[in-house]
PDB file of C-alpha atoms in Angstrom:
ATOM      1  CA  UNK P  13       0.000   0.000   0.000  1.00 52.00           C
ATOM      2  CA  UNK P  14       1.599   3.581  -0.855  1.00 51.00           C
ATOM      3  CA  UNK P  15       1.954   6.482   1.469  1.00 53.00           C
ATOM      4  CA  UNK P  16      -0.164   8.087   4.075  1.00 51.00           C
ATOM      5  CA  UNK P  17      -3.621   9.346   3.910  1.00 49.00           C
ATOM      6  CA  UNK P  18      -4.268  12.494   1.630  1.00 49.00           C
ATOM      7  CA  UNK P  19      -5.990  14.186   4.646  1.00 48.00           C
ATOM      8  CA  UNK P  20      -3.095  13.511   7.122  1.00 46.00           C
ATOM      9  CA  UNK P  21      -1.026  16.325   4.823  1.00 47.00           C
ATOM     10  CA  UNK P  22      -3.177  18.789   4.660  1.00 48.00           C
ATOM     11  CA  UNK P  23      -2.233  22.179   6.004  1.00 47.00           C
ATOM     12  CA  UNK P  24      -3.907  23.830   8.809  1.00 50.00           C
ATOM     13  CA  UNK P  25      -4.958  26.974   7.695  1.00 51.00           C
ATOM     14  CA  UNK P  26      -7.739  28.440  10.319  1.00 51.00           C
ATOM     15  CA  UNK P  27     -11.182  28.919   9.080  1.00 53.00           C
ATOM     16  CA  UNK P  28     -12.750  31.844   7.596  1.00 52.00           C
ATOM     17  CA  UNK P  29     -14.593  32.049  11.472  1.00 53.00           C
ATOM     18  CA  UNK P  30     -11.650  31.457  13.197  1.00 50.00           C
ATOM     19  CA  UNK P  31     -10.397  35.210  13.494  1.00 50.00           C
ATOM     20  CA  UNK P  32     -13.776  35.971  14.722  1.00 50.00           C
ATOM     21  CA  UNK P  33     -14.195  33.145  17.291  1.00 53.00           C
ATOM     22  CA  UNK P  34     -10.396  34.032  18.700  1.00 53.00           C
ATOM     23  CA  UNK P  35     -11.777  37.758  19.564  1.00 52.00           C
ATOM     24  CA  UNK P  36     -14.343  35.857  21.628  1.00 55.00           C
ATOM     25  CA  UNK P  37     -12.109  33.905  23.372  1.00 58.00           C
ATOM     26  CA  UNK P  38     -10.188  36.679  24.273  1.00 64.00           C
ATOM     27  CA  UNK P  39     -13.583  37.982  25.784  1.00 61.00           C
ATOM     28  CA  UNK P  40     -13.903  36.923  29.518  1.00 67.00           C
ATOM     29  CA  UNK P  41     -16.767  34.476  30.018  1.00 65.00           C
ATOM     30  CA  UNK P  42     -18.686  36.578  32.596  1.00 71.00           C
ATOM     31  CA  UNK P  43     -18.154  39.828  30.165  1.00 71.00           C
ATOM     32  CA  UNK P  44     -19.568  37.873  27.173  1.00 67.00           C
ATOM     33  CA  UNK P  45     -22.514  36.299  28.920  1.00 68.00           C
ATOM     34  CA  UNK P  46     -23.463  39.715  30.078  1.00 73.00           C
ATOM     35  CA  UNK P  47     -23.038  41.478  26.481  1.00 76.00           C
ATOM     36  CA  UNK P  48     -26.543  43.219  25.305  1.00 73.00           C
ATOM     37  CA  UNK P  49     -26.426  40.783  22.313  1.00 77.00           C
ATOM     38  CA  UNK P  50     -25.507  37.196  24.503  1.00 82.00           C
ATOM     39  CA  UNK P  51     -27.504  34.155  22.563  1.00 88.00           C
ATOM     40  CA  UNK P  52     -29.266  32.994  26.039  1.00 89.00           C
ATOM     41  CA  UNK P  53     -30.766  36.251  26.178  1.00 89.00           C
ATOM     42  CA  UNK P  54     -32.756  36.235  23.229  1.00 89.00           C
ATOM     43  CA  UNK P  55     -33.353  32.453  23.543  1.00 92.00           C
ATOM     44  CA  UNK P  56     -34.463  33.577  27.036  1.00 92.00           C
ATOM     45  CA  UNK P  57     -37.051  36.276  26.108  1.00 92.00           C
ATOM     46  CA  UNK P  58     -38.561  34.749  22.915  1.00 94.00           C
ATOM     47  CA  UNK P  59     -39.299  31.183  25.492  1.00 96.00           C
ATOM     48  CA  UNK P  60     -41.019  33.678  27.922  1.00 95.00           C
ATOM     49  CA  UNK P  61     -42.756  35.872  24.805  1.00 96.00           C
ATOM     50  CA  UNK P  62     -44.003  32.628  23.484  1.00 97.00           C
ATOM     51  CA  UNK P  63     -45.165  31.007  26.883  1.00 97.00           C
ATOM     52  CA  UNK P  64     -47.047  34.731  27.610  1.00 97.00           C
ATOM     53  CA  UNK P  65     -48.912  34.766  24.662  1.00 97.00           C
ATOM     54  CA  UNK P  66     -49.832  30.946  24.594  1.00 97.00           C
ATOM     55  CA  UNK P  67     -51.884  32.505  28.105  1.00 97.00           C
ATOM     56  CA  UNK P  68     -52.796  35.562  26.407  1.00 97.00           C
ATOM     57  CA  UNK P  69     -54.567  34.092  23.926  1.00 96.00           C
ATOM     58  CA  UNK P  70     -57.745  33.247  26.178  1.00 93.00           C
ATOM     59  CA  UNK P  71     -58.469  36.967  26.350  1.00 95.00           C
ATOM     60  CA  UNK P  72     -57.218  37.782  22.929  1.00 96.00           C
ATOM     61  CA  UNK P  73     -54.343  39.923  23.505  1.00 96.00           C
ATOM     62  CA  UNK P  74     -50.292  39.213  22.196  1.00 96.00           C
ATOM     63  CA  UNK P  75     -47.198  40.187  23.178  1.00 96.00           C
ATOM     64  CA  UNK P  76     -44.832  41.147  20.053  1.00 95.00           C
ATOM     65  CA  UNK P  77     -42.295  43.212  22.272  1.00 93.00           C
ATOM     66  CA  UNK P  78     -41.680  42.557  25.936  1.00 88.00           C
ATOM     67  CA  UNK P  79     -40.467  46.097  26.431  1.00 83.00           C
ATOM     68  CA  UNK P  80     -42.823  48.107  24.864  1.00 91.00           C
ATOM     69  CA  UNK P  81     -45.466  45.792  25.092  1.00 94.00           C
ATOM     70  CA  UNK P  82     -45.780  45.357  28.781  1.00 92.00           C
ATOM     71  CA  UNK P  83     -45.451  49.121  29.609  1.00 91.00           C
ATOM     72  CA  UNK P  84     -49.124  50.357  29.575  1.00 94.00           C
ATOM     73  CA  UNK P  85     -49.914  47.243  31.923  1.00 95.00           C
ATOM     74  CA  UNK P  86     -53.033  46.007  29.963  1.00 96.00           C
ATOM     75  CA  UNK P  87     -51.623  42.703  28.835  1.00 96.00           C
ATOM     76  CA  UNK P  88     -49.125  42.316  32.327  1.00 96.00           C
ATOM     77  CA  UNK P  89     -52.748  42.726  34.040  1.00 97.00           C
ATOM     78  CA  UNK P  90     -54.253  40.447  31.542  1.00 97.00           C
ATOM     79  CA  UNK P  91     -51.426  37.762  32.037  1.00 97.00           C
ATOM     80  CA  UNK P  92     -52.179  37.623  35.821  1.00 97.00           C
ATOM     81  CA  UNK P  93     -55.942  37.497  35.473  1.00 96.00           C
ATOM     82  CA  UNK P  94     -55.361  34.440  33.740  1.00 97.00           C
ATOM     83  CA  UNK P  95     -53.233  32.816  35.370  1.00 96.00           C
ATOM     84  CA  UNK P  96     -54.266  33.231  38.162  1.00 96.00           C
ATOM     85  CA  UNK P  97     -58.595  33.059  37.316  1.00 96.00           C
ATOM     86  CA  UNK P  98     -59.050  36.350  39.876  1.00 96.00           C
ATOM     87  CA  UNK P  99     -59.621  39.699  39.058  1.00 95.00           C
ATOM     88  CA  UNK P 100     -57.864  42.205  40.019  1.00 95.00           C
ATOM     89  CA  UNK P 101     -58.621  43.739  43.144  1.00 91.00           C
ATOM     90  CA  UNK P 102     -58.629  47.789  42.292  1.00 92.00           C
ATOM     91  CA  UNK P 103     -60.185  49.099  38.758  1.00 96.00           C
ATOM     92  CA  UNK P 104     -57.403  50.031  36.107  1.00 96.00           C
ATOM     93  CA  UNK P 105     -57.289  52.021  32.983  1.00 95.00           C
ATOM     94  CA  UNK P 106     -58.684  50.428  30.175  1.00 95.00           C
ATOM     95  CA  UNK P 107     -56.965  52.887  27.206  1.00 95.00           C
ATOM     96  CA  UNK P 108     -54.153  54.358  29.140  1.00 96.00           C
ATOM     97  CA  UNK P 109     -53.355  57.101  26.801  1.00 94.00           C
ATOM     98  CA  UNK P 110     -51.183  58.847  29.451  1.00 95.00           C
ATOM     99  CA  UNK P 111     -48.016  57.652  30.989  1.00 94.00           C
ATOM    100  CA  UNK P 112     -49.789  58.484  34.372  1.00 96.00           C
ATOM    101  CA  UNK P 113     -52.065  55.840  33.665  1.00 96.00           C
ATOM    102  CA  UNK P 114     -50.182  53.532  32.176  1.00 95.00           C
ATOM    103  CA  UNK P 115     -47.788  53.695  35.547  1.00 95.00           C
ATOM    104  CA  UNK P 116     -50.829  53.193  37.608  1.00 97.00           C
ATOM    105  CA  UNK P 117     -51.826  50.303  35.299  1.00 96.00           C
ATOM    106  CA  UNK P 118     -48.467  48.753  36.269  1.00 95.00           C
ATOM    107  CA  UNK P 119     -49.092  49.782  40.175  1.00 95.00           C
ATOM    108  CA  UNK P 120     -52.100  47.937  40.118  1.00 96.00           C
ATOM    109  CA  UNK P 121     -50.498  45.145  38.791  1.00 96.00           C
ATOM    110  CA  UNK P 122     -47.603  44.926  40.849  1.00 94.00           C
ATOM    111  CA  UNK P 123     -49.908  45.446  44.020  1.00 94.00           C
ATOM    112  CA  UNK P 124     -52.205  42.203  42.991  1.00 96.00           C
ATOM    113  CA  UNK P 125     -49.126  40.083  43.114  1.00 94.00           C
ATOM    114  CA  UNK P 126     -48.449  42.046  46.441  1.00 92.00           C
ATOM    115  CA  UNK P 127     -51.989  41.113  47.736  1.00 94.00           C
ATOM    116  CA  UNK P 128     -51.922  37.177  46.473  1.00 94.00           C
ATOM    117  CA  UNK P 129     -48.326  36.885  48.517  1.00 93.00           C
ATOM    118  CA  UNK P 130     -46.475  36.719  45.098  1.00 90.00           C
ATOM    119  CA  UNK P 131     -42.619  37.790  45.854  1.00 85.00           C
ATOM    120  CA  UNK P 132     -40.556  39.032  43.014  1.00 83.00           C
ATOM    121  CA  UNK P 133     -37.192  38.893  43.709  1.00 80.00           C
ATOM    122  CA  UNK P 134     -35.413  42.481  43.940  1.00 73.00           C
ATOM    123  CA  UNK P 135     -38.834  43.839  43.180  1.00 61.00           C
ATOM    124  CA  UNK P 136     -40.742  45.311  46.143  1.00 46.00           C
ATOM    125  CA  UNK P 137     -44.610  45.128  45.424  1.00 43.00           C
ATOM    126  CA  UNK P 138     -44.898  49.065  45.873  1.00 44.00           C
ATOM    127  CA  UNK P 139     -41.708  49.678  43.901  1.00 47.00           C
ATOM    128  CA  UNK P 140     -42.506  52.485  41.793  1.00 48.00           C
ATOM    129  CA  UNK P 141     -39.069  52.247  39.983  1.00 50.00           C
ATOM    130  CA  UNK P 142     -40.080  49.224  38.039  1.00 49.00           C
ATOM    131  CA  UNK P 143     -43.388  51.194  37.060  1.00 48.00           C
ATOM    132  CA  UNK P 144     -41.260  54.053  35.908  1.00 47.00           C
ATOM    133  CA  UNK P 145     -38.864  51.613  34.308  1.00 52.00           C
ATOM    134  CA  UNK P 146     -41.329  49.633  32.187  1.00 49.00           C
ATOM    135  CA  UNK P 147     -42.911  53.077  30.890  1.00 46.00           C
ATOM    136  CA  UNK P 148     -38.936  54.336  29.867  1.00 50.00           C
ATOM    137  CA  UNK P 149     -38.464  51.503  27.637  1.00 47.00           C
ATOM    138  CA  UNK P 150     -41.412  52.480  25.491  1.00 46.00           C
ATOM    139  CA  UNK P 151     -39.545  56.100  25.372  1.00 49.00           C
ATOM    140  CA  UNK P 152     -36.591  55.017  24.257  1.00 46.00           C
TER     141      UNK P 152
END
């Protein structure tokens, strides 16, 4: 039998990606996995986009944007309703055309899961930061 293996001789010239996948390594771990752009991100908010709107359906409302479209509170209110079959406990603006109202739409909100013993973590129920938060992202 002659020689060795065509393959075995090949040179090992780095791929076309290879360039691009050595910046990343450079990249510390922690520093990548908290980039803006990080893959589990996005595969984290489109699973939770999907799983609201597979709720969301039974009182035909849809969720395209999680930062825009959770900001007036209509469809964060109509997410709890559902899943948890109560209303909620105080009356809440049903076309909050102000950012006033969509805050207190968000207030209300964040005080049901207050009432019903429902702990966010690093979220106080009467934490108006997250209200103002939620509203800022549609402003941006």
């Amino acid at each position: 039998m002659s020689g060795s293996h065509p393959r075995l001789h090949q040179s090992a010239a780095p791929a076309p990606n290879a360039l691009s996948a050595d910046k990343d390594a450079e990249m510390p771990a922690t520093e990548k996995d908290l980039a803006e752009d990080a893959p589990w991100k996005k595969i984290q908010q489109n699973t939770f986009t999907r799983w609201c709107n597979e709720h969301l359906k039974c009182v035909n409302k849809r969720i395209g944007n999680l930062q825009t479209d959770l900001s007036d509170g209509l469809r964060l209110i109509g997410l709890l309703e559902v899943l948890s079959q109560k209303k909620m406990f105080r009356k809440y603006n049903q076309r909050p055309t102000f950012r006033q109202m969509q805050l207190e739409n968000v207030s209300v909100a964040l005080e049901f899961l207050d009432k019903e013993n429902i702990k966010l973590v690093s979220i106080g129920g009467s934490d108006k930061c997250v209200c103002v938060r939620v509203c800022e992202c549609q402003d941006a």
